[in-house]
Coordinates of C-alpha atoms in Angstrom, one line a residue:
Chain A
M1 CA -3.7 27.6 -20.4
M2 CA -3.2 24.8 -17.2
M3 CA 0.4 22.8 -18.1
K4 CA -0.8 19.2 -18.2
E5 CA 1.1 18.4 -15.1
Q6 CA -1.4 20.7 -13.2
Q7 CA -4.4 19.0 -14.5
H8 CA -2.8 15.4 -13.2
P9 CA -3.7 16.2 -9.0
L10 CA -7.7 17.3 -10.7
W11 CA -7.5 14.1 -13.2
L12 CA -6.6 11.6 -10.0
R13 CA -9.6 12.7 -8.3
A14 CA -11.8 12.7 -11.1
S15 CA -10.9 8.8 -11.7
A16 CA -11.1 8.4 -7.7
D17 CA -15.0 9.9 -8.6
G18 CA -15.0 7.3 -10.9
D19 CA -14.2 9.0 -13.9
R20 CA -13.5 7.1 -16.7
E21 CA -12.4 9.6 -19.2
A22 CA -10.4 11.4 -16.7
F23 CA -8.2 8.4 -15.5
G24 CA -7.7 8.0 -19.6
A25 CA -6.3 11.0 -19.7
L26 CA -4.1 10.7 -16.7
Y27 CA -3.1 7.7 -18.8
H28 CA -2.2 8.8 -21.8
D29 CA -0.4 11.6 -20.6
T30 CA 1.9 9.3 -18.5
R31 CA 2.2 6.3 -19.6
S32 CA 5.7 7.1 -21.6
R33 CA 7.3 8.4 -18.4
L34 CA 6.0 5.2 -16.2
F35 CA 7.1 2.7 -19.0
G36 CA 10.2 4.5 -19.7
V37 CA 10.7 3.0 -15.9
A38 CA 9.1 -0.1 -16.2
L39 CA 11.5 -1.4 -20.0
M40 CA 14.1 -0.1 -18.1
M41 CA 13.5 -2.1 -14.9
M42 CA 12.2 -5.0 -16.4
N43 CA 14.4 -5.3 -19.5
S44 CA 12.4 -6.6 -21.5
R45 CA 8.9 -5.1 -23.5
N46 CA 6.2 -7.8 -22.6
L47 CA 7.0 -7.7 -18.6
A48 CA 7.0 -4.1 -18.7
E49 CA 3.8 -4.0 -19.9
D50 CA 2.8 -6.2 -17.5
A51 CA 4.3 -4.3 -14.9
L52 CA 2.6 -1.1 -16.4
Q53 CA -1.1 -2.8 -16.7
E54 CA -1.2 -3.8 -13.2
A55 CA 0.7 -0.5 -11.7
Y56 CA -2.3 1.3 -13.6
I57 CA -5.6 -0.8 -12.1
R58 CA -3.2 0.0 -8.5
I59 CA -3.3 3.6 -9.3
W60 CA -6.8 3.2 -10.1
H61 CA -8.6 1.9 -7.4
N62 CA -6.0 3.7 -5.0
A63 CA -6.8 6.7 -7.1
A64 CA -7.9 7.9 -3.5
E65 CA -5.2 7.4 -1.1
Y66 CA -2.7 9.9 -3.1
H67 CA -2.0 13.3 -0.9
A68 CA 0.4 16.1 -1.3
E69 CA 2.6 14.7 0.6
R70 CA 3.8 11.5 -1.3
G71 CA 4.8 14.5 -3.6
S72 CA 4.2 15.1 -7.1
V73 CA 1.0 12.8 -8.7
V74 CA 3.9 11.3 -11.1
T75 CA 5.8 10.5 -8.2
W76 CA 3.1 8.3 -6.1
M77 CA 2.2 6.9 -9.8
T78 CA 6.4 6.2 -10.6
S79 CA 6.9 4.6 -6.7
I80 CA 3.2 2.3 -7.9
V81 CA 5.5 0.7 -11.0
R82 CA 8.9 0.8 -9.8
Y83 CA 7.7 -1.4 -6.2
R84 CA 5.2 -3.5 -8.9
C85 CA 8.8 -4.2 -11.3
L86 CA 10.5 -4.5 -7.9
D87 CA 8.0 -7.2 -6.9
M88 CA 8.2 -9.3 -9.9
L89 CA 12.6 -8.8 -10.5
R90 CA 12.3 -10.9 -7.2
A91 CA 9.6 -13.0 -8.1
Q92 CA 11.5 -14.1 -10.6
G93 CA 14.9 -15.0 -8.7
T94 CA 17.2 -14.6 -11.6
R95 CA 17.3 -12.5 -14.7
E96 CA 18.7 -13.7 -17.6
K97 CA 20.6 -10.5 -18.4
Y98 CA 21.6 -7.7 -16.6
V99 CA 21.7 -4.4 -18.4
V100 CA 25.0 -2.7 -18.1
A101 CA 25.1 0.6 -19.9
V102 CA 24.6 2.3 -17.0
A103 CA 25.5 6.6 -17.1
E104 CA 28.8 6.5 -16.0
P105 CA 29.1 10.2 -15.4
A106 CA 32.8 10.3 -13.9
D107 CA 34.4 12.5 -16.8
E108 CA 31.2 15.2 -17.0
P109 CA 27.7 15.8 -15.8
Q110 CA 25.3 12.9 -16.6
A111 CA 23.0 13.7 -19.5
I112 CA 19.3 14.5 -18.2
H113 CA 16.6 13.3 -20.7
T114 CA 14.6 17.0 -21.7
E115 CA 13.5 15.4 -24.6
T116 CA 9.7 15.8 -24.7
S117 CA 8.0 12.5 -25.3
T118 CA 5.5 11.7 -26.5
D119 CA 2.3 12.8 -25.0
G120 CA 4.0 16.3 -24.9
T121 CA 5.0 16.5 -21.7
E122 CA 8.1 17.8 -21.1
T123 CA 10.5 15.8 -18.4
G124 CA 13.3 16.6 -16.3
F125 CA 14.0 20.7 -16.1
T126 CA 13.3 20.8 -12.5
A127 CA 15.1 22.1 -9.7
E128 CA 15.0 19.2 -7.4
N129 CA 16.0 17.2 -11.1
D130 CA 19.3 20.2 -11.3
S131 CA 20.1 19.4 -7.6
M132 CA 19.9 15.5 -7.8
Q133 CA 22.6 15.6 -11.1
L134 CA 24.5 18.0 -8.9
C135 CA 24.3 15.8 -6.1
L136 CA 24.9 12.7 -8.1
G137 CA 28.4 14.5 -9.7
E138 CA 29.2 14.9 -5.9
L139 CA 28.9 10.5 -5.1
S140 CA 32.1 8.7 -5.6
T141 CA 32.5 6.3 -9.0
Q142 CA 31.9 3.6 -6.9
E143 CA 28.6 5.3 -4.8
R144 CA 27.5 6.0 -8.4
Q145 CA 27.1 3.5 -9.8
T146 CA 25.7 0.9 -7.3
I147 CA 23.0 3.0 -6.4
S148 CA 22.4 3.5 -10.3
L149 CA 22.4 -0.4 -10.7
V150 CA 20.0 -0.6 -7.4
Y151 CA 17.6 1.5 -8.6
Y152 CA 17.5 1.6 -11.8
Q153 CA 17.7 -2.2 -12.9
G154 CA 16.1 -3.6 -9.7
L155 CA 19.7 -5.5 -9.4
S156 CA 20.0 -6.6 -6.2
H157 CA 23.1 -7.1 -4.0
H158 CA 24.3 -10.0 -5.3
E159 CA 23.4 -9.4 -8.9
I160 CA 25.4 -6.2 -7.9
V161 CA 28.2 -8.4 -6.5
A162 CA 28.4 -11.0 -9.8
H163 CA 28.5 -8.1 -12.1
T164 CA 31.1 -5.6 -10.5
D165 CA 33.3 -8.3 -8.8
H166 CA 33.2 -5.7 -5.9
A167 CA 32.6 -7.2 -2.2
L168 CA 30.1 -7.3 -0.8
G169 CA 30.2 -5.7 2.1
S170 CA 31.6 -3.1 -0.7
V171 CA 28.8 -3.1 -2.5
K172 CA 26.6 -2.4 1.2
S173 CA 28.9 0.5 2.0
W174 CA 28.9 2.2 -1.3
I175 CA 24.8 1.9 -1.7
R176 CA 25.0 3.1 2.5
R177 CA 26.5 6.6 1.7
G178 CA 26.0 7.1 -1.6
L179 CA 22.5 7.1 -0.9
D180 CA 23.7 9.4 2.9
K181 CA 25.6 11.7 0.9
L182 CA 22.5 11.3 -1.7
K183 CA 19.7 13.2 1.0
R184 CA 22.1 14.7 2.8
C185 CA 23.3 17.0 -0.6
I186 CA 19.7 17.7 -1.6
Q187 CA 18.4 18.8 1.9
R188 CA 21.5 21.2 1.7
E189 CA 20.5 22.7 -2.5
L190 CA 16.7 23.0 -1.9
S191 CA 17.7 24.7 1.2
E192 CA 19.9 27.6 -0.4
Chain B
M1 CA 15.2 -4.7 17.8
N2 CA 13.7 -0.5 17.5
Y3 CA 12.7 -0.2 13.7
L4 CA 11.3 3.3 15.0
N5 CA 14.3 4.0 15.9
E6 CA 15.0 7.5 13.9
E7 CA 17.8 6.5 12.4
R8 CA 17.6 2.9 11.5
L9 CA 14.2 3.6 9.8
D10 CA 16.2 6.4 8.2
V11 CA 18.9 3.4 6.7
L12 CA 15.4 0.3 6.3
A13 CA 12.7 3.4 4.5
S14 CA 15.6 4.2 1.7
R15 CA 17.1 0.7 1.6
Y16 CA 12.4 -0.4 0.8
V17 CA 12.7 2.4 -2.1
V18 CA 15.5 1.6 -3.5
G19 CA 15.0 -1.3 -4.0
Q20 CA 17.8 -2.6 -1.4
M21 CA 15.0 -5.2 -0.2
K22 CA 13.5 -8.8 -0.6
G23 CA 11.6 -11.8 0.7
Q24 CA 10.5 -11.6 4.3
A25 CA 12.5 -8.3 4.5
R26 CA 10.7 -6.4 2.4
S27 CA 7.3 -8.6 3.9
R28 CA 8.3 -7.4 7.2
F29 CA 9.1 -3.4 6.4
R30 CA 5.5 -3.3 5.0
T31 CA 3.5 -4.4 7.5
L32 CA 5.7 -1.9 9.4
M33 CA 4.5 -0.1 6.9
Q34 CA 0.8 -0.8 7.3
T35 CA 1.4 -0.5 11.6
Y36 CA 2.8 2.8 12.1
Q37 CA 2.2 6.7 10.3
K38 CA 6.2 7.5 11.1
V39 CA 6.4 4.4 8.7
R40 CA 4.7 5.6 6.0
E41 CA 6.4 9.0 6.1
R42 CA 9.4 8.0 6.2
V43 CA 9.1 6.0 2.8
W44 CA 7.9 9.0 0.9
Y45 CA 10.2 11.9 2.4
W46 CA 12.6 8.3 0.6
E47 CA 10.4 8.4 -2.5
R48 CA 9.9 12.4 -3.0
L49 CA 13.7 12.7 -2.2
L50 CA 14.9 10.2 -4.5
S51 CA 12.1 11.1 -7.4
P52 CA 14.6 13.1 -10.1
M53 CA 16.6 10.2 -10.7
N54 CA 13.2 9.1 -12.9
D55 CA 13.2 11.9 -14.8
S56 CA 16.8 10.6 -15.9
I57 CA 14.4 8.1 -18.2
P58 CA 13.6 8.5 -21.3
P59 CA 10.2 8.4 -21.7
R60 CA 9.1 5.3 -24.0
Q61 CA 5.4 4.5 -26.0
P62 CA 4.5 1.8 -24.8
D63 CA 1.6 -0.8 -26.9
D64 CA -1.8 0.6 -27.2
A65 CA -2.6 -3.1 -26.3
V66 CA -1.5 -2.2 -22.9
W67 CA -5.1 0.6 -22.2
A68 CA -7.2 -2.2 -24.2
A69 CA -6.0 -5.2 -21.8
I70 CA -6.4 -1.9 -18.8
E71 CA -9.6 -1.6 -19.5
Q72 CA -11.0 -5.0 -19.8
R73 CA -9.7 -6.0 -16.1
L74 CA -11.7 -2.2 -14.9
W75 CA -14.5 -1.8 -17.2
P76 CA -15.1 -6.0 -18.3
D77 CA -19.2 -5.1 -18.8
A78 CA -18.2 -2.3 -21.1
A79 CA -15.7 -4.2 -22.8
I80 CA -15.6 -7.7 -22.5
S81 CA -18.7 -8.0 -25.4
T82 CA -17.0 -6.9 -28.1
T83 CA -13.8 -9.3 -27.0
L84 CA -15.9 -11.6 -27.3
A85 CA -17.7 -11.3 -30.4
A86 CA -14.0 -10.5 -32.0
N87 CA -12.7 -13.6 -30.3
D88 CA -15.2 -15.4 -30.5
E89 CA -15.3 -17.5 -27.4
P90 CA -17.5 -19.0 -25.8
S91 CA -20.0 -16.7 -23.5
V92 CA -20.2 -18.0 -19.8
T93 CA -23.1 -17.5 -20.2
S94 CA -23.2 -20.1 -22.9
P95 CA -24.8 -24.0 -22.4
R96 CA -21.6 -25.7 -22.3
W97 CA -20.9 -24.0 -18.6
Q98 CA -24.6 -24.1 -17.8
I99 CA -23.6 -28.3 -17.6
L100 CA -19.8 -28.6 -17.0
L101 CA -20.6 -25.4 -13.8
P102 CA -21.7 -28.5 -11.2
V103 CA -19.3 -30.6 -12.1
A104 CA -16.7 -31.5 -10.1
A105 CA -13.5 -29.9 -10.9
S106 CA -12.1 -34.1 -11.5
L107 CA -14.3 -34.3 -14.0
L108 CA -13.5 -30.8 -15.3
L109 CA -10.2 -31.6 -15.2
G110 CA -10.7 -34.2 -17.6
V111 CA -13.0 -32.4 -19.7
L112 CA -9.9 -30.2 -20.2
L113 CA -7.5 -33.4 -20.7
I114 CA -9.6 -34.5 -23.8
A115 CA -9.6 -30.9 -24.8
Q116 CA -6.1 -30.9 -24.5
I117 CA -4.9 -33.9 -26.8
N118 CA -8.1 -32.6 -29.4
R119 CA -6.9 -29.5 -30.0
D120 CA -5.0 -28.9 -33.1
P121 CA -1.2 -27.9 -31.9
A122 CA -0.9 -25.1 -35.0
A123 CA -3.5 -23.5 -34.2
V124 CA -3.4 -23.0 -30.6
P125 CA -1.0 -22.2 -27.9
M126 CA -0.7 -26.2 -26.3
V127 CA -1.5 -25.6 -22.8
T128 CA 1.1 -27.0 -20.4
E129 CA -0.5 -27.0 -16.4
V130 CA -4.1 -26.5 -15.9
A131 CA -6.1 -25.7 -12.0
V132 CA -9.3 -26.1 -11.3
I133 CA -10.2 -23.4 -8.5
Q134 CA -12.8 -24.2 -6.6
S135 CA -15.5 -24.3 -2.9
D136 CA -17.1 -27.4 -2.3
N137 CA -16.9 -29.2 -4.9
Q138 CA -18.3 -25.8 -7.9
P139 CA -15.3 -24.6 -10.2
L140 CA -15.5 -21.1 -9.3
W141 CA -12.7 -20.5 -11.8
L142 CA -9.9 -22.4 -14.2
V143 CA -6.2 -21.3 -14.4
E144 CA -4.6 -23.1 -17.5
M145 CA -1.1 -22.0 -18.8
T146 CA 0.9 -21.8 -21.5
A147 CA 4.9 -21.4 -22.5
T148 CA 4.3 -17.8 -22.5
Q149 CA 0.4 -17.1 -21.5
M150 CA -1.8 -17.7 -18.4
T151 CA -5.3 -17.6 -19.0
V152 CA -8.3 -17.0 -15.8
R153 CA -11.4 -18.3 -16.2
A154 CA -13.8 -17.1 -14.0
T155 CA -17.5 -19.3 -13.9
Q156 CA -20.7 -17.7 -12.9
Q157 CA -20.1 -19.1 -9.4
V158 CA -17.8 -16.3 -8.4
E159 CA -19.3 -13.8 -5.9
Q160 CA -19.4 -10.5 -7.4
R161 CA -17.5 -8.0 -4.9
N162 CA -17.7 -4.2 -5.0
D163 CA -15.8 -4.4 -1.9
A164 CA -13.0 -6.3 -3.1
D165 CA -11.1 -8.2 -4.9
Y166 CA -9.4 -11.3 -5.7
E167 CA -5.5 -12.0 -6.6
L168 CA -4.0 -15.1 -7.7
W169 CA -0.5 -16.8 -5.7
I170 CA 2.1 -19.1 -5.9
V171 CA 2.6 -20.1 -3.2
P172 CA 6.4 -22.4 -3.2
A173 CA 7.2 -25.1 -2.2
D174 CA 10.5 -24.0 0.0
G175 CA 7.8 -21.0 2.5
T176 CA 9.1 -18.9 1.1
A177 CA 6.3 -15.9 0.7
P178 CA 3.8 -16.1 -1.9
V179 CA 3.9 -14.5 -5.1
S180 CA 0.8 -12.7 -6.5
L181 CA 0.5 -13.6 -9.9
G182 CA -2.3 -10.4 -10.5
L183 CA -5.8 -9.9 -9.9
I184 CA -8.3 -12.1 -11.6
P185 CA -11.8 -11.7 -12.7
E186 CA -15.0 -12.2 -11.2
S187 CA -16.1 -12.5 -14.4
G188 CA -15.2 -13.4 -18.2
S189 CA -11.7 -13.9 -18.5
L190 CA -8.4 -12.4 -18.4
T191 CA -5.5 -13.5 -20.0
R192 CA -1.5 -12.0 -19.6
D193 CA 1.8 -13.0 -19.6
R194 CA 3.6 -15.6 -18.1
L195 CA 5.6 -14.8 -14.8
A196 CA 9.4 -15.8 -14.8
A197 CA 7.9 -17.1 -11.1
L198 CA 6.5 -20.0 -12.5
D199 CA 9.6 -22.2 -13.9
T200 CA 11.2 -20.7 -11.7
L201 CA 9.5 -21.4 -8.3
Q202 CA 9.1 -25.2 -7.0
I203 CA 5.4 -24.9 -6.8
A204 CA 3.2 -26.2 -3.7
A205 CA -0.1 -24.8 -4.4
L206 CA -1.8 -22.8 -5.7
A207 CA -3.8 -20.0 -3.6
V208 CA -6.9 -16.9 -3.7
S209 CA -7.1 -14.6 -1.5
R210 CA -9.3 -11.3 -1.9
E211 CA -7.9 -8.1 -1.3
Q212 CA -9.2 -4.4 -1.0
P213 CA -10.4 -3.4 -4.1
G214 CA -6.3 -3.1 -6.7
G215 CA -4.8 -5.4 -4.7
S216 CA -2.9 -6.6 -2.1
V217 CA -0.6 -3.5 -0.6
T218 CA 1.7 -5.3 1.1
G219 CA 2.8 -7.5 -1.2
L220 CA 1.5 -10.4 0.9
P221 CA -2.1 -11.8 0.8
G222 CA -5.1 -11.1 2.9
E223 CA -7.0 -13.8 3.5
V224 CA -6.9 -17.1 2.0
L225 CA -9.6 -18.6 0.6
F226 CA -8.8 -21.0 -1.8
T227 CA -5.8 -23.4 -2.8
A228 CA -5.5 -25.4 -5.9
Q229 CA -2.9 -27.8 -7.3
L230 CA -1.2 -26.9 -10.6
T231 CA -1.3 -30.2 -12.4
T232 CA 1.1 -30.7 -15.4
L233 CA -0.8 -31.9 -18.0

């Protein structure tokens, strides 16, 4: 039987041709993963659902623009959700509260959530995911923490400074160095 | 500055994907993405590189109302009749709307003010701001804000476009980039949560732009068609 992940490109192509049922299938198979991303970034169920709604509208209208160079269908869809969340966060200017619980894998490897979603889709368990977790473990605590705050919660530099009491220059430097290390590490891991 | 220098481009693309860019820098970079394939490819590279980070986020179930709202926005012909029946809202073809359509925006605003005064505050959320977007004194959209929601109603004067969507924007008074309030309907009405930007920004005006289907991909308005003042009630 074809894995649902393998059906995503088929559903997306059919959506580009106007197939509403295919788009519904794609929505119901991916909504939990994408909503998890939106909820973590927006820290508000209402705002996250608003971002999710906008993102799927854009996915429907731009379905024909997807191609393999964008990564998997879910990678492409997740990017659309993330950018919508970032736009909303930047438009808000400030957020009411920060989510301070950032995974801190200094003493143990960061947990990979491998639960099965309510849609029946599995998350995690990919070679890329393994490499990412390994490479995140090679970063310093500050590098890992600042990248997590930016990527997972959409915090700006100044919000991170306010949140962590570190100097702006240090925050920027940790993110830059951390991303550099991640890039080199993942390239190395995937080429081996 | 040469943005297409490999090293510089790599830094900018990673910053864009991670979410470090904001404001004008973000807008400028999106313009570069639209212009140069090389820039787009570098962004896609970073999106793929960092995508495994998303796999560690636990999935969460959105409310069923999200799909219902998506269906209504994408296929209003199929969804709007049942929605209107369920909500007992006036149809855009009802006699009341036919009377109001030729009326100038100022008169419509007056009607709204009276309606606002006559509303039972316990039954209906209080409308706090209103705008009438018009062309040649013909009202096109009515925008109503409450403390928690924004409702946009289209009149029959709105040109139906298959090749474009209409997007609503806040034009900030401080001259910074417009902020999107999302796509607005060509017919019927749409209600969504009030964006916090409405409360944090000094608003000079609202604007409606014509965008490719799905809305602006640059984060900035395309061709601005109409503007309107947002009136506080």
